[in-house]
Coordinates of C-alpha atoms and ligand atoms in Angstrom, one line a residue:
X1 CA -0.1 -0.2 -0.2
X2 CA 1.2 3.4 -1.1
X3 CA -0.3 6.4 0.1
X4 CA 0.3 10.2 -0.5
X5 CA -1.0 12.3 2.5
X6 CA -1.2 15.5 1.3
X7 CA -1.9 18.7 3.9
X8 CA -1.3 22.7 4.3
X9 CA 0.6 22.1 7.5
X10 CA 2.6 19.8 9.3
X11 CA 4.6 19.3 12.4
X12 CA 7.5 19.9 13.0
X13 CA 8.1 21.9 9.8
X14 CA 5.3 24.3 10.2
X15 CA 2.0 24.0 12.9
X16 CA -0.9 26.0 13.3
X17 CA -2.9 23.7 14.9
X18 CA -4.5 19.9 15.4
X19 CA -3.9 19.5 11.6
X20 CA -0.4 20.1 11.7
X21 CA -0.2 17.4 14.9
X22 CA -2.1 14.4 13.2
X23 CA -0.4 14.8 9.7
X24 CA 3.1 14.8 11.8
X25 CA 2.2 11.8 13.5
X26 CA 0.2 9.3 11.7
X27 CA 2.7 8.7 9.1
X28 CA 5.0 7.6 11.9
X29 CA 2.6 4.7 12.9
X30 CA 1.3 3.8 9.3
X31 CA 5.1 2.9 8.4
X32 CA 5.2 0.9 11.8
X33 CA 2.3 -1.2 9.8
X34 CA 4.2 -1.1 6.5
X35 CA 2.3 1.2 4.6
X36 CA 4.7 3.1 2.5
X37 CA 3.7 6.8 3.2
X38 CA 5.0 10.2 1.5
X39 CA 3.8 13.7 2.8
X40 CA 3.5 16.7 0.6
X41 CA 2.9 20.4 1.8
X42 CA 3.9 24.1 0.8
X43 CA 7.3 24.8 1.5
X44 CA 6.2 27.7 3.8
X45 CA 8.9 30.1 5.0
X46 CA 8.0 28.3 8.6
X47 CA 9.8 25.4 7.0
X48 CA 12.7 27.1 6.4
X49 CA 12.7 29.1 10.1
X50 CA 12.3 26.1 11.5
X51 CA 15.0 24.2 10.0
X52 CA 17.4 26.3 11.5
X53 CA 16.0 25.3 14.9
X54 CA 15.6 22.0 14.5
X55 CA 18.1 21.2 12.0
X56 CA 16.6 18.7 9.0
X57 CA 18.3 18.3 6.1
X58 CA 16.2 19.7 2.8
X59 CA 17.3 19.3 -0.9
X60 CA 16.2 20.2 -4.1
X61 CA 15.0 17.6 -6.4
X62 CA 13.4 19.7 -9.3
X63 CA 12.7 22.7 -10.7
X64 CA 10.7 24.9 -13.0
X65 CA 7.7 23.1 -13.2
X66 CA 4.8 24.5 -14.9
X67 CA 0.9 23.9 -14.1
X68 CA -0.9 23.3 -17.0
X69 CA -4.5 24.3 -16.1
X70 CA -3.9 26.6 -13.4
X71 CA -4.1 30.4 -14.9
X72 CA -0.7 31.6 -13.6
X73 CA 2.5 32.2 -14.9
X74 CA 4.3 31.0 -11.5
X75 CA 6.0 27.8 -11.5
X76 CA 7.0 25.4 -8.4
X77 CA 10.6 23.6 -7.2
X78 CA 10.2 20.6 -5.7
X79 CA 12.2 20.1 -2.5
X80 CA 12.8 16.7 -0.3
X81 CA 13.3 16.0 3.2
X82 CA 12.2 13.2 5.4
X83 CA 9.7 13.3 8.6
X84 CA 11.5 13.3 11.8
X85 CA 11.1 10.1 13.9
X86 CA 10.2 7.9 10.7
X87 CA 13.0 5.7 8.5
X88 CA 11.5 6.2 5.0
X89 CA 8.9 8.7 5.1
X90 CA 9.9 11.6 2.6
X91 CA 8.3 14.9 2.6
X92 CA 8.3 16.4 -0.7
X93 CA 8.0 20.4 -0.5
X94 CA 6.4 22.3 -3.2
X95 CA 8.0 25.7 -3.6
X96 CA 7.1 29.1 -4.8
X97 CA 7.9 32.4 -3.5
X98 CA 5.2 34.0 -4.7
X99 CA 2.9 32.2 -2.8
X100 CA 4.5 30.4 0.3
X101 CA 6.7 32.9 1.6
X102 CA 4.3 34.9 4.0
X103 CA 5.7 34.5 7.7
X104 CA 2.6 32.9 8.9
X105 CA 1.2 29.9 7.4
X106 CA -2.3 31.0 6.7
X107 CA -1.2 34.5 5.1
X108 CA 0.3 35.0 1.6
X109 CA -1.1 37.4 -1.4
X110 CA -4.4 35.0 -1.5
X111 CA -5.4 31.9 0.3
X112 CA -8.1 30.8 -2.3
X113 CA -5.1 31.1 -4.9
X114 CA -2.5 29.4 -2.9
X115 CA -4.7 26.2 -2.1
X116 CA -5.4 26.1 -5.7
X117 CA -1.5 26.5 -6.6
X118 CA -0.6 23.8 -4.1
X119 CA -3.7 21.4 -4.9
X120 CA -2.8 21.2 -8.7
X121 CA 1.0 21.2 -7.6
X122 CA 0.9 18.3 -5.8
X123 CA -0.6 16.2 -8.8
X124 CA 1.9 17.7 -11.0
X125 CA 4.5 16.8 -8.7
X126 CA 3.5 13.2 -8.2
X127 CA 3.4 12.8 -12.0
X128 CA 7.0 14.5 -12.6
X129 CA 8.5 12.0 -9.7
X130 CA 6.2 9.5 -11.4
X131 CA 5.0 7.1 -8.6
X132 CA 1.5 5.7 -8.7
X133 CA -0.2 5.9 -5.3
X134 CA -3.1 3.6 -4.3
X135 CA -4.6 6.5 -2.0
X136 CA -4.0 10.3 -1.9
X137 CA -5.1 11.3 1.5
X138 CA -6.1 14.9 1.4
X139 CA -7.0 17.0 4.5
X140 CA -9.2 20.0 4.7
X141 CA -10.5 22.5 2.3
X142 CA -7.0 23.9 1.4
X143 CA -6.0 20.4 -0.4
X144 CA -10.2 19.1 -1.3
X145 CA -9.6 20.2 -4.9
X146 CA -7.3 17.4 -5.3
X147 CA -10.1 14.9 -5.9
X148 CA -11.9 17.1 -8.4
X149 CA -8.9 17.3 -10.2
X150 CA -8.7 13.7 -10.4
X151 CA -12.1 13.0 -11.2
X152 CA -12.2 15.7 -14.0
X153 CA -9.2 17.0 -15.5
X154 CA -6.8 14.0 -14.8
X155 CA -9.1 11.3 -15.1
X156 CA -7.0 9.9 -18.2
X157 CA -3.7 10.5 -16.7
X158 CA -1.9 6.7 -16.4
X159 CA -0.2 7.7 -13.5
X160 CA -3.3 7.9 -11.6
X161 CA -5.3 5.3 -13.2
X162 CA -5.1 3.4 -9.9
X163 CA -5.4 6.4 -7.3
X164 CA -8.2 6.5 -5.2
X165 CA -8.6 9.3 -2.6
X166 CA -9.5 9.8 0.8
X167 CA -10.8 13.3 2.5
X168 CA -10.3 13.7 6.0
X169 CA -12.5 16.9 7.4
X170 CA -10.5 18.3 10.7
X171 CA -13.0 20.6 11.3
X172 CA -16.2 21.4 9.2
X173 CA -16.1 25.0 10.3
X174 CA -13.6 26.2 7.5
X175 CA -14.8 25.4 4.2
X176 CA -12.7 27.1 1.7
X177 CA -15.9 29.5 0.3
X178 CA -14.7 31.8 -2.2
X179 CA -16.0 34.2 -5.0
X180 CA -16.5 31.9 -8.2
X181 CA -13.7 33.7 -10.1
X182 CA -11.6 31.2 -8.3
X183 CA -12.6 28.4 -10.4
X184 CA -11.8 30.1 -13.9
X185 CA -8.2 30.4 -11.9
X186 CA -8.1 26.9 -10.9
X187 CA -8.7 25.6 -14.5
X188 CA -11.2 23.2 -13.7
X189 CA -14.4 22.8 -16.0
X190 CA -17.4 25.4 -15.9
X191 CA -19.9 22.1 -15.5
X192 CA -18.6 21.7 -12.3
X193 CA -20.2 25.0 -10.9
X194 CA -23.2 23.4 -9.9
X195 CA -25.5 22.4 -7.1
X196 CA -24.0 18.9 -7.3
X197 CA -20.6 20.3 -7.3
X198 CA -18.4 23.3 -6.3
X199 CA -21.4 25.4 -5.8
X200 CA -22.8 26.5 -2.4
X201 CA -25.5 29.6 -2.0
X202 CA -23.6 31.1 -5.2
X203 CA -20.0 31.1 -4.1
X204 CA -17.4 28.2 -4.8
X205 CA -17.0 25.8 -1.7
X206 CA -13.8 23.5 -1.7
X207 CA -14.3 21.4 0.9
X208 CA -18.0 20.6 -0.9
X209 CA -15.6 19.7 -3.6
X210 CA -13.8 17.1 -1.6
X211 CA -16.8 15.7 -0.3
X212 CA -18.6 15.0 -3.3
X213 CA -15.6 13.5 -5.3
X214 CA -13.3 11.7 -2.8
X215 CA -13.9 8.2 -3.0
X216 CA -14.1 7.8 0.9
X217 CA -14.6 10.6 3.5
X218 CA -13.9 10.7 7.4
X219 CA -13.7 12.8 10.3
X220 CA -11.8 13.1 13.2
X221 CA -13.9 11.4 15.8
X222 CA -17.2 9.1 15.7
X223 CA -19.3 11.2 17.7
X224 CA -18.5 14.4 15.0
X225 CA -18.9 12.3 12.3
X226 CA -22.7 11.4 13.3
X227 CA -23.1 15.4 14.3
X228 CA -22.1 16.8 11.0
X229 CA -25.0 14.9 9.3
X230 CA -27.5 17.0 11.7
X231 CA -28.4 20.6 11.0
X232 CA -26.8 21.4 14.2
X233 CA -23.5 20.9 13.4
X234 CA -23.8 20.3 9.7
X235 CA -22.5 24.2 8.6
X236 CA -25.1 23.9 5.7
X237 CA -23.6 20.7 4.5
X238 CA -25.1 18.2 6.6
X239 CA -27.3 17.4 3.4
X240 CA -24.6 16.9 1.1
X241 CA -23.0 14.3 3.9
X242 CA -26.1 12.4 4.3
X243 CA -26.0 11.9 0.8
X244 CA -22.5 10.6 1.5
X245 CA -23.6 8.9 4.2
X246 CA -22.4 5.2 3.6
X247 CA -18.8 6.6 2.9
X248 CA -18.4 8.7 5.6
X249 CA -16.6 7.5 9.1
X250 CA -15.3 8.5 12.1
X251 CA -11.7 7.8 13.3
X252 CA -10.3 9.4 16.5
X253 CA -7.0 11.2 16.5
X254 CA -4.3 9.4 18.6
X255 CA -1.5 11.4 20.2
X256 CA 2.3 10.9 19.4
X257 CA 3.3 9.0 22.6
X258 CA 7.1 10.0 22.0
X259 CA 6.3 13.6 21.7
X260 CA 3.8 13.8 24.6
X261 CA 5.4 11.9 27.4
X262 CA 5.4 13.4 31.0
X263 CA 8.7 11.5 31.7
X264 CA 10.6 12.7 29.1
X265 CA 9.4 16.0 27.7
X266 CA 12.2 18.2 27.8
X267 CA 10.2 21.5 27.4
X268 CA 8.6 20.8 31.2
X269 CA 10.4 21.4 34.6
X270 CA 11.0 18.1 36.4
X271 CA 9.8 14.5 34.4
X272 CA 7.1 12.6 36.1
X273 CA 5.0 9.7 35.3
X274 CA 2.5 8.0 37.3
X275 CA 5.0 6.3 39.8
X276 CA 6.4 9.8 40.7
X277 CA 2.9 11.6 40.3
X278 CA 4.0 14.1 43.5
X279 CA 6.7 15.9 41.0
X280 CA 3.7 17.3 39.0
X281 CA 3.3 19.6 42.0
X282 CA 6.8 20.7 41.4
X283 CA 5.7 21.8 37.7
X284 CA 3.1 23.9 39.1
X285 CA 5.0 25.4 41.8
X286 CA 7.6 26.4 38.9
X287 CA 5.2 27.4 36.6
X288 CA 3.5 29.8 38.9
X289 CA 6.9 31.3 39.8
X290 CA 7.3 31.4 35.9
X291 CA 4.2 33.2 35.4
X292 CA 4.2 35.7 38.7
X293 CA 1.3 33.8 40.3
X294 CA 1.6 33.2 44.1
X295 CA 3.5 30.3 44.7
X296 CA 0.6 27.8 47.0
X297 CA -1.5 24.5 46.1
X298 CA -4.8 26.3 44.9
X299 CA -6.1 23.9 42.1
X300 CA -4.9 25.6 38.7
X301 CA -6.9 25.2 35.5
X302 CA -5.1 25.5 32.4
X303 CA -6.4 26.5 29.1
X304 CA -4.8 26.6 25.7
X305 CA -6.5 27.4 22.7
X306 CA -7.5 29.1 20.0
X307 CA -9.5 32.1 21.3
X308 CA -12.6 31.6 18.5
X309 CA -16.3 31.1 19.4
X310 CA -15.9 27.3 18.7
X311 CA -14.0 26.8 21.8
X312 CA -17.1 28.1 24.1
X313 CA -15.4 31.1 25.3
X314 CA -19.0 33.0 25.4
X315 CA -20.3 30.3 28.2
X316 CA -16.9 30.7 30.1
X317 CA -17.0 34.7 30.0
X318 CA -20.3 34.1 31.9
X319 CA -18.8 32.2 34.8
X320 CA -15.5 33.7 35.2
X321 CA -16.5 36.1 38.0
X322 CA -18.5 33.6 39.9
X323 CA -15.3 31.2 39.4
X324 CA -13.1 33.8 40.7
X325 CA -14.8 33.3 44.3
X326 CA -13.0 30.3 44.4
X327 CA -9.4 30.1 45.8
X328 CA -8.0 28.9 42.2
X329 CA -5.7 29.7 39.6
X330 CA -6.5 30.2 36.2
X331 CA -3.9 30.1 33.6
X332 CA -4.8 31.1 29.6
X333 CA -2.2 30.7 26.9
X334 CA -4.0 31.6 23.2
X335 CA -4.4 33.8 20.6
X336 CA -7.4 34.6 18.5
X337 CA -10.2 37.1 18.4
X338 CA -9.7 40.7 19.9
X339 CA -12.5 40.5 21.6
X340 CA -11.8 37.7 23.5
X341 CA -8.1 38.2 24.1
X342 CA -9.7 41.6 25.5
X343 CA -12.1 39.4 27.6
X344 CA -9.1 37.5 29.5
X345 CA -6.9 40.5 29.8
X346 CA -9.4 42.5 31.8
X347 CA -10.2 39.2 33.9
X348 CA -6.3 38.8 34.4
X349 CA -6.3 43.0 35.5
X350 CA -9.1 42.3 37.7
X351 CA -8.2 39.6 39.5
X352 CA -4.0 39.5 39.0
X353 CA -3.4 37.1 42.0
X354 CA -5.5 34.5 40.5
X355 CA -5.2 34.8 36.5
X356 CA -2.1 34.7 34.2
X357 CA -3.4 35.3 30.9
X358 CA -1.1 34.5 27.7
X359 CA -1.8 35.9 24.4
X360 CA 1.0 34.8 22.3
X361 CA 1.6 31.1 20.8
X362 CA 4.1 29.2 22.7
X363 CA 4.6 25.5 22.2
X364 CA 7.5 25.3 25.8
X365 CA 5.0 27.2 27.8
X366 CA 2.3 25.1 26.3
X367 CA 3.9 21.7 27.8
X368 CA 4.5 23.7 30.8
X369 CA 0.9 24.2 31.5
X370 CA 0.1 20.8 30.4
X371 CA 2.5 19.5 33.0
X372 CA 1.9 22.1 35.6
X373 CA -1.7 22.8 35.9
X374 CA -4.5 20.0 37.8
X375 CA -7.3 21.0 35.3
X376 CA -7.7 21.8 31.7
X377 CA -10.6 24.1 30.6
X378 CA -12.6 23.0 26.8
X379 CA -16.2 23.9 27.2
X380 CA -16.2 23.9 23.0
X381 CA -19.5 24.5 20.9
X382 CA -18.5 21.6 19.0
X383 CA -15.2 19.8 18.8
X384 CA -14.0 17.4 15.8
X385 CA -11.3 15.4 17.8
X386 CA -9.8 17.9 20.1
X387 CA -6.3 17.4 21.0
X388 CA -6.1 19.4 24.1
X389 CA -7.7 17.1 26.3
X390 CA -5.9 14.4 24.9
X391 CA -2.8 15.9 25.7
X392 CA -4.0 17.0 29.5
X393 CA -5.1 13.3 30.0
X394 CA -1.6 11.7 29.2
X395 CA -0.2 14.5 32.1
X396 CA -2.6 13.7 34.2
X397 CA -4.4 16.9 33.8
X398 CA -8.1 16.4 34.2
X399 CA -10.3 17.8 31.4
X400 CA -13.4 20.0 32.0
X401 CA -15.3 19.2 28.7
X402 CA -18.6 19.5 26.6
X403 CA -19.4 16.2 25.7
X404 CA -19.2 16.9 22.0
X405 CA -17.7 15.4 19.1
X406 CA -13.9 14.0 19.9
X407 CA -14.6 15.4 23.7
X408 CA -17.3 12.9 23.9
X409 CA -15.2 10.1 22.7
X410 CA -12.1 10.3 24.8
X411 CA -13.2 12.1 28.3
X412 CA -15.6 10.0 30.3
X413 CA -17.3 11.5 33.5
X414 CA -15.8 10.3 36.7
X415 CA -18.5 8.6 38.8
X416 CA -17.9 9.2 42.6
X417 CA -19.4 5.7 43.5
X418 CA -17.9 3.4 41.1
X419 CA -14.6 5.4 40.9
X420 CA -14.5 5.3 37.1
X421 CA -14.2 8.0 34.6
X422 CA -10.9 10.4 33.9
X423 CA -13.0 13.9 34.1
X424 CA -16.0 16.2 34.0
X425 CA -18.1 17.5 31.8
X426 CA -21.7 18.6 30.4
X427 CA -23.5 18.1 27.3
X428 CA -26.3 20.9 26.8
X429 CA -24.4 23.8 25.6
X430 CA -25.2 26.3 28.7
X431 CA -22.9 28.2 31.2
X432 CA -24.7 26.7 34.1
X433 CA -23.9 23.5 33.2
X434 CA -20.4 24.6 32.8
X435 CA -20.6 25.8 36.3
X436 CA -21.8 22.8 38.1
X437 CA -18.7 20.7 36.0
X438 CA -16.1 23.0 37.5
X439 CA -17.6 23.0 40.9
X440 CA -17.7 19.4 40.9
X441 CA -13.9 19.0 40.1
X442 CA -13.0 21.5 42.7
X443 CA -14.8 19.3 45.4
X444 CA -13.0 16.2 43.9
X445 CA -10.0 17.6 44.0
X446 CA -9.9 18.4 47.9
X447 CA -11.2 14.8 48.1
X448 CA -7.2 13.4 47.6
X449 CA -8.4 9.9 47.2
X450 CA -10.7 10.6 44.6
X451 CA -8.2 12.6 43.0
X452 CA -5.4 10.3 42.8
X453 CA -7.9 8.1 41.3
X454 CA -8.7 10.3 38.5
X455 CA -5.5 11.2 37.7
X456 CA -5.0 7.7 37.5
X457 CA -7.7 7.0 35.3
X458 CA -6.4 10.0 33.3
X459 CA -2.9 9.1 32.8
X460 CA -3.9 5.3 31.8
X461 CA -6.3 6.1 29.3
X462 CA -5.3 4.5 25.8
X463 CA -4.8 7.4 23.7
X464 CA -2.2 5.8 21.1
X465 CA -1.9 6.1 17.2
X466 CA -1.6 2.5 17.0
X467 CA -5.2 1.6 16.8
X468 CA -6.0 4.5 14.6
X469 CA -3.3 3.8 12.5
X470 CA -5.1 0.5 11.7
X471 CA -8.4 1.9 11.3
X472 CA -6.6 4.6 8.5
X473 CA -5.4 1.2 6.9
X474 CA -8.7 -0.1 6.8
X475 CA -10.1 3.3 5.4
X476 CA -7.3 3.3 2.5
X477 CA -8.7 -0.4 1.8
X478 CA -11.9 0.7 1.5
X479 CA -11.3 3.5 -0.9
X480 CA -9.1 1.5 -3.1
X481 CA -11.8 -1.0 -3.3
X482 CA -14.1 1.8 -4.6
X483 CA -12.2 2.0 -7.7
X484 CA -11.5 -1.2 -8.6
Ligands
ADP1 P1 -7.5 23.4 16.9 O1 -7.3 21.9 15.9 O2 -9.1 23.3 16.9 O3 -7.3 24.5 17.2 P2 -6.9 21.0 19.0 O4 -7.1 20.9 20.5 O5 -7.1 19.9 18.2 O6 -7.6 22.3 18.2 O7 -5.3 21.4 18.6 C1 -4.8 22.7 19.0 C2 -3.4 22.3 19.2 O8 -3.1 23.3 19.1 C3 -3.2 21.5 20.3 O9 -1.7 21.1 20.3 C4 -2.8 22.9 21.5 O10 -1.6 22.3 22.4 C5 -1.7 24.2 20.6 N1 -2.1 25.5 20.5 C6 -3.6 26.0 20.5 N2 -3.1 27.3 20.7 C7 -1.8 27.4 21.4 C8 -0.9 28.4 21.6 N3 -1.4 29.6 22.1 N4 0.4 28.3 21.9 C9 0.9 27.0 22.0 N5 0.0 25.8 21.2 C10 -1.3 26.2 21.0

């Protein structure tokens, strides 16, 4: 089985969110199960910057390649490196100065053009490298036009004769919705612009193209796969998704146990595991010192998130003044919408002894919070899979979540009588429910025996990639079977 995995961001080369973590880890576990994987991504400026820091070697293997269909004079080069932590996972970088030299991943002259240029570039790179893949595995809207190209302009191309496609939807909230003029730019045939194709309320919807033209589709948790077929969570694509119901699966992401391991994590103050769990408190003490919070054993709630409406910040805002009555500390790390950054800054100014507000992107501080906090706040409105709650479970930091999507599939309510469960949560999206969950968490924190139990349950939750990688292999086989 030979698979091309295509993504706009890949850890550790360029990471913005969970997508990068998934595409950075899954190939490693597929390789261990004898799948031959190549990764394709843009050669972002970030990849170059991280090269200096991480020391990977990149070589140019081809240059000056033209795109036959896209309405541009721009050409691209192909560079190659290897995915760290793997033996033979090649990473092919699609390089173009004009499109991929912005300092941030999701910046540049025109995101729609960049996605089109990259998507068609990947197919031309594959043609150039002359590799016959069984599956091209695309991710999110930025790469969703690849199946559309394959089923139209490339349908008679010999190198793709046996190539099927899998689309993974990491977040249905981001669809790539653009002016129809981009269809012309893409070179895709005009007949595709209709209700059964790329058209969506008069606009061009990239993700919809992927949903319709991929052989098999999946999303990143079983619960989210069910939810997105309903009007409430379907973001106006629920009808199209229901049409593809038979080919739509949910596979929970795993986390990289080598990267995220409190016993070996180089970023945290003191390493620990279940047998030396008392050292977790040392991480809290030193984090308090670093952040200028009083060094005391009050429960610390961490939160690491993009500050966007998806993450449940409106219901959180409603309870923060009440939560601040308790003897606790709240550490936020996140960037995003100005109104939420402002909301947290105000809380920080009002309760300087209790809040540490860090509106920046900082991978090292993130690890220190996963290790040092006692609880992890994630009351999402919707959550396709969610990685934050999984990292925190692994570090014995107990999640407080809304039971939706992947949060419902990974966090089980702690039951005071049976002593089972690894976290706290609520179902209806409502601040009163959230407040009750926080109160229960604080109660259990004060009952040492319960807390020890919860931490043990959290740290022994199986969150490995191994079983998910097996599910992906089944998915690839299904996709292969579809094209005969
Ligand atoms: P999403 O993909 O919706 O952003 P996830 O929970 O799936 O949410 O993944 C978020 C990832 O990004 C986690 O690894 C989290 O630790 C990380 N992250 C989010 N914000 C920051 C930040 N400001 N600094 C460092 N890491 C962050």
